[in-house]
Amino acid sequence: MFSEYPNVEARSAGLNNDAVDPLSPEHFEDIDLVFVMEKAHRSKLSRTYKAYLKSARVICLNIPDDFEYMQPELITRLKARVTPHLR
């Protein structure tokens, strides 16, 4: 969704083990920004992967994690909240 922006390489991963693409230490190689939807996600990310975050900036989008995958309203909210950080 965000890879159309110049100089942006976007990846997605989930914090739960049952996610389609569960987060792993390899996801943290060469990253500048990490976006999470909720404060609880930020806390879990910090607890579980603190050693891998290094200088990456973690940004909480304050979007409830109760949307279906690629639900149009979710896409609209994500674009509105993420885009300003990509410029």
Coordinates of C-alpha atoms in Angstrom, one line a residue:
M1 CA 0.0 0.0 0.0
F2 CA 2.8 2.4 0.8
S3 CA 5.5 1.2 -1.6
E4 CA 4.3 3.6 -4.3
Y5 CA 6.0 6.4 -2.4
P6 CA 9.5 7.2 -3.6
N7 CA 12.3 5.8 -1.4
V8 CA 9.9 3.8 0.7
E9 CA 10.2 0.1 1.2
A10 CA 7.2 -1.1 3.2
R11 CA 6.8 -4.4 4.9
S12 CA 4.0 -5.7 7.1
A13 CA 4.1 -8.2 10.0
G14 CA 1.9 -9.2 12.9
L15 CA 2.8 -9.3 16.6
N16 CA 0.8 -12.4 17.2
N17 CA 2.2 -15.9 16.4
D18 CA -0.9 -16.7 14.4
A19 CA -0.4 -13.7 12.0
V20 CA 0.0 -14.4 8.3
D21 CA 3.5 -13.0 8.6
P22 CA 4.6 -13.1 12.2
L23 CA 7.1 -10.5 13.3
S24 CA 10.7 -11.8 13.7
P25 CA 14.1 -10.2 14.3
E26 CA 14.8 -10.3 10.5
H27 CA 12.0 -7.7 10.0
F28 CA 14.1 -5.1 11.9
E29 CA 17.1 -5.1 9.5
D30 CA 17.6 -1.6 7.9
I31 CA 14.4 0.0 9.2
D32 CA 13.8 3.6 10.1
L33 CA 10.1 3.6 11.1
V34 CA 7.8 1.1 12.7
F35 CA 4.0 1.8 12.7
V36 CA 1.7 0.1 15.2
M37 CA -2.0 0.5 15.3
E38 CA -2.6 0.6 19.1
K39 CA -0.7 1.6 22.3
A40 CA -0.9 -2.1 23.4
H41 CA 0.9 -3.0 20.2
R42 CA 3.6 -0.5 21.0
S43 CA 4.0 -1.9 24.5
K44 CA 4.2 -5.5 23.2
L45 CA 6.7 -4.5 20.5
S46 CA 8.9 -2.8 23.0
R47 CA 8.8 -5.7 25.5
T48 CA 9.4 -8.4 22.9
Y49 CA 11.8 -6.7 20.4
K50 CA 13.5 -3.9 22.3
A51 CA 17.0 -5.2 21.4
Y52 CA 16.1 -5.1 17.7
L53 CA 14.5 -1.7 17.6
K54 CA 17.9 0.2 17.8
S55 CA 17.3 3.6 16.3
A56 CA 14.0 2.9 14.7
R57 CA 11.2 5.3 15.5
V58 CA 8.0 3.6 16.7
I59 CA 4.8 5.5 15.8
C60 CA 1.4 4.6 17.2
L61 CA -1.4 5.4 14.8
N62 CA -4.1 5.1 17.4
I63 CA -6.3 3.0 15.1
P64 CA -8.4 0.3 16.8
D65 CA -7.3 -3.2 15.7
D66 CA -10.8 -4.4 15.0
F67 CA -10.9 -4.1 11.2
E68 CA -10.9 -6.9 8.6
Y69 CA -7.8 -7.2 6.5
M70 CA -7.7 -4.5 3.8
Q71 CA -11.1 -3.2 4.9
P72 CA -11.7 0.1 2.9
E73 CA -12.2 2.2 6.1
L74 CA -8.9 0.8 7.5
I75 CA -7.0 1.6 4.3
T76 CA -8.4 5.2 4.4
R77 CA -7.3 5.6 8.1
L78 CA -3.9 4.1 7.5
K79 CA -3.2 6.3 4.5
A80 CA -4.3 9.4 6.4
R81 CA -2.1 8.7 9.4
V82 CA 1.0 7.1 7.8
T83 CA 1.4 9.4 4.8
P84 CA 2.6 12.5 6.7
H85 CA 5.5 10.4 8.1
L86 CA 6.7 9.4 4.7
R87 CA 7.4 12.8 3.3

